[in-house]
Coordinates of C-alpha atoms in Angstrom, one line a residue:
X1 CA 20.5 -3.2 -2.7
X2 CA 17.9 -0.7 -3.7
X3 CA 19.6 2.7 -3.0
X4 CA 23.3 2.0 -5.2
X5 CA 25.4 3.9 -7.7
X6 CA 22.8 3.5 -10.7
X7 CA 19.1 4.8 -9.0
X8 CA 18.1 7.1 -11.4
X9 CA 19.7 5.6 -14.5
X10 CA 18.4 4.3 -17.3
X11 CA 15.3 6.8 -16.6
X12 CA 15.2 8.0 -20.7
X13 CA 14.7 4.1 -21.7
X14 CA 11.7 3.3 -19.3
X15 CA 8.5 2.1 -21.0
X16 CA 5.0 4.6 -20.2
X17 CA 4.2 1.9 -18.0
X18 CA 7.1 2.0 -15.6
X19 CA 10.8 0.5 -15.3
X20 CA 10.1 -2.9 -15.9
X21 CA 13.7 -3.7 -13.9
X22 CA 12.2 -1.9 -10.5
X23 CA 9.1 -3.7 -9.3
X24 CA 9.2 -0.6 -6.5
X25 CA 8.2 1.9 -9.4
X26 CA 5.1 3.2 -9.1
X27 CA 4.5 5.1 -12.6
X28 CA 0.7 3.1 -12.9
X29 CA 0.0 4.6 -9.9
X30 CA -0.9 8.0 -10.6
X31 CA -4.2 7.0 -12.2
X32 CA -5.9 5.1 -9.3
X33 CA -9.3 5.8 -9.3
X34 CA -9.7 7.0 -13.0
X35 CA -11.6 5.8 -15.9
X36 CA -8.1 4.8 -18.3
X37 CA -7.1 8.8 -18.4
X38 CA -10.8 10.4 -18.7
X39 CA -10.2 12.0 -15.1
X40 CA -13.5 10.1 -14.1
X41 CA -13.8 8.8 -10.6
X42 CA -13.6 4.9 -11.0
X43 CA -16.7 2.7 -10.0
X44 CA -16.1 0.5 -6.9
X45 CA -14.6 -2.9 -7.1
X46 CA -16.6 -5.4 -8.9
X47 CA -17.4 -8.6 -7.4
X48 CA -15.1 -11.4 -8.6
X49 CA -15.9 -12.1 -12.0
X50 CA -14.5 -14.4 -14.8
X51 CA -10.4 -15.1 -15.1
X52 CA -8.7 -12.3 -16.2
X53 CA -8.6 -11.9 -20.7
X54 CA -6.1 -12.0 -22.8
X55 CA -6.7 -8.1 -23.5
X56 CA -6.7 -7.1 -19.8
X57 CA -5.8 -3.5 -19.0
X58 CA -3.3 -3.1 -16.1
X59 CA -5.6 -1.7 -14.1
X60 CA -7.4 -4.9 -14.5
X61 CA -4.1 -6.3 -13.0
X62 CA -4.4 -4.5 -9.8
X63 CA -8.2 -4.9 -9.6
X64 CA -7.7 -8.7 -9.4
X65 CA -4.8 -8.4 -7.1
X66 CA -7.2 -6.5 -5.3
X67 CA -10.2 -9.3 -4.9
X68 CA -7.4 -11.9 -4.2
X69 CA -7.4 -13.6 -0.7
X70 CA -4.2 -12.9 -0.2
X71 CA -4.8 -9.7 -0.2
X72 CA -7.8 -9.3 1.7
X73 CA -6.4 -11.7 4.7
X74 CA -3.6 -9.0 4.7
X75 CA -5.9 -5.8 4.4
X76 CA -7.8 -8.3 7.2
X77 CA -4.2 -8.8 9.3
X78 CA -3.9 -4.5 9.1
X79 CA -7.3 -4.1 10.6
X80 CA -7.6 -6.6 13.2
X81 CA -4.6 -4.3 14.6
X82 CA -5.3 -1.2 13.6
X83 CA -8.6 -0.5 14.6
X84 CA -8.3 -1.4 17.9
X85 CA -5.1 0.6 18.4
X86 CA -6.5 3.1 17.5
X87 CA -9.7 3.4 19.4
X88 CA -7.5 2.5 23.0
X89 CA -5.2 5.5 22.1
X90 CA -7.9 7.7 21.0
X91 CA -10.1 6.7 24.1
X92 CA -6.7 7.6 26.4
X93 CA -6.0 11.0 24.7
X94 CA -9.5 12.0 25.1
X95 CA -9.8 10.4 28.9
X96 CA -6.4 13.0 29.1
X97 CA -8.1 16.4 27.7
X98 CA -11.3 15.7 29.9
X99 CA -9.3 14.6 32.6
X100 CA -7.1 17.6 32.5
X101 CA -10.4 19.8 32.2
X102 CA -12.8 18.8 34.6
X103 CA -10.7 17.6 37.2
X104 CA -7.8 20.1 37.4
X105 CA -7.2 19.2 41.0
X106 CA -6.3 16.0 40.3
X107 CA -4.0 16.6 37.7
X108 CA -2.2 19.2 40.0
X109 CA -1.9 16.4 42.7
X110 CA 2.2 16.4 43.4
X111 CA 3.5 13.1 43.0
X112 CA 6.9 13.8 43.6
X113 CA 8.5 17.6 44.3
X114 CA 7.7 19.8 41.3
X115 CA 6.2 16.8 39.0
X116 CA 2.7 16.2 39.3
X117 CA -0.1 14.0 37.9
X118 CA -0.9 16.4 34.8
X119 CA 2.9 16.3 34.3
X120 CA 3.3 12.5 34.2
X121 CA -0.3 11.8 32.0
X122 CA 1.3 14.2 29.4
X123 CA 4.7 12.0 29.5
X124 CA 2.5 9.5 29.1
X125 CA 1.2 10.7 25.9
X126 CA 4.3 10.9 24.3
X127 CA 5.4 7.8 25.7
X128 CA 2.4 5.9 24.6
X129 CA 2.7 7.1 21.0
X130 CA 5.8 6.2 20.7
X131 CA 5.1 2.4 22.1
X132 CA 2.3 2.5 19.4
X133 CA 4.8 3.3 16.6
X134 CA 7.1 0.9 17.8
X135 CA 4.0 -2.1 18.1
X136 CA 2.7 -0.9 14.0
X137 CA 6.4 -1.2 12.6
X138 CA 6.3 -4.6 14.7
X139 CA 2.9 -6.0 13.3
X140 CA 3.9 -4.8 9.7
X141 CA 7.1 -6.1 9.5
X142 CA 6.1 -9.5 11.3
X143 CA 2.6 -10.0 10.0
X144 CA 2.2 -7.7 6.5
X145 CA 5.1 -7.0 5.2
X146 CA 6.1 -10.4 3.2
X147 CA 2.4 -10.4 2.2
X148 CA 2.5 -7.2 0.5
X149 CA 6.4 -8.3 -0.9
X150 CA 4.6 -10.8 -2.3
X151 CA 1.8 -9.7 -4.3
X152 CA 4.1 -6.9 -5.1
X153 CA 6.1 -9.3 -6.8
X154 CA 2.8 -10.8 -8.2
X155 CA 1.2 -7.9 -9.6
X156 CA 5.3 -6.8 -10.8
X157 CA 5.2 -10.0 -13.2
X158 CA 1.3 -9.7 -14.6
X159 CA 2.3 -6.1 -15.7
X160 CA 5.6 -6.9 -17.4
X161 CA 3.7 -9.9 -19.0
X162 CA 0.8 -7.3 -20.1
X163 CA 3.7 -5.1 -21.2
X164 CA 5.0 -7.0 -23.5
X165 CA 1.8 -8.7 -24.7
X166 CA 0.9 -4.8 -25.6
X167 CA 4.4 -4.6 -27.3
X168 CA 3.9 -7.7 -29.3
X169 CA 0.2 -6.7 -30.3
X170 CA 1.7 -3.8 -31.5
X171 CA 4.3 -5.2 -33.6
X172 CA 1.9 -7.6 -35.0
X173 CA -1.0 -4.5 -36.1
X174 CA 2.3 -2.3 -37.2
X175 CA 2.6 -5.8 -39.8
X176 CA -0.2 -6.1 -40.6
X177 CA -0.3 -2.1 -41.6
X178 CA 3.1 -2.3 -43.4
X179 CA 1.4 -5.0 -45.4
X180 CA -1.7 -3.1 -46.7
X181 CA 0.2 -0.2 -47.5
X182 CA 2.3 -2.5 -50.3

């Protein structure tokens, strides 16, 4: 259950790079896009390259995540219904306006008593958005949503194993420096 009596806790003890018990927290995030904390704009995505290094950054993590075919067949799955969707709505709102504009007459055809063609279009409006929200949460949760679960859980268990590989390096070079101080 994500939303018990301890959300929030423990917040003092999390590591720089995010709770490592909440696969949800997003504390890597912020720096999408940057150079590792220059404020530079990111080049694009590199082709596939070599497996990842030993000394692999995090954002190397989400990189390879990102070339992964399980996440381009679900980034495919999201356009194949989005894009469509899209252009049939946007095609009815505008076939609406124009409608509305250069045929006023025949949006003030009565259909019944006081409601008239304009009337019912607009109804439709609303209604149609709503049947598109309804169709997205659909798609998503049938089609995308254990997808993205998924590598979420994948890219969750490459960063704590980063994590503490960084940790361990750490404690290893602090050795080493403890040493050739003596």
């Amino acid at each position: 259950m994500r939303g018990g009596p301890d959300v929030g806790a423990g917040r003092a003890d999390r590591s720089p790079a995010g709770d490592l018990r909440d696969p949800w927290c997003d504390a890597l995030a912020s720096g999408w896009g940057e150079l590792e904390g220059t404020g530079a704009p990111a080049p694009g995505v590199a082709p596939r390259s070599a497996p990842r290094q030993q000394g692999a950054s995090a954002a190397d993590i989400y990189l390879e995540v990102q070339r992964s075919e399980a996440f381009q067949e679900m980034r495919s799955r999201y356009r194949r219904f989005a894009f469509p969707a899209v252009a049939i709505f946007f095609t009815w709102y505008v076939a609406y306006v124009v409608t509305a504009t250069a045929a006023p007459d025949l949006m003030a055809r009565p259909v019944a008593g006081a409601v008239n063609v304009g009337l019912l279009a607009g109804l439709g409006q609303f209604l149609t958005t709503f049947l598109l929200t309804w169709a997205y949460a659909r798609h998503a949760r049938l089609r995308r949503d254990r997808a993205a679960l998924d590598l979420r859980w994948t890219v969750f268990e490459q960063k704590r194993k980063w994590i503490k590989q960084q940790e361990r390096h750490r404690v290893r070079s602090g050795a080493r420096e403890q040493e050739g101080e003596r």
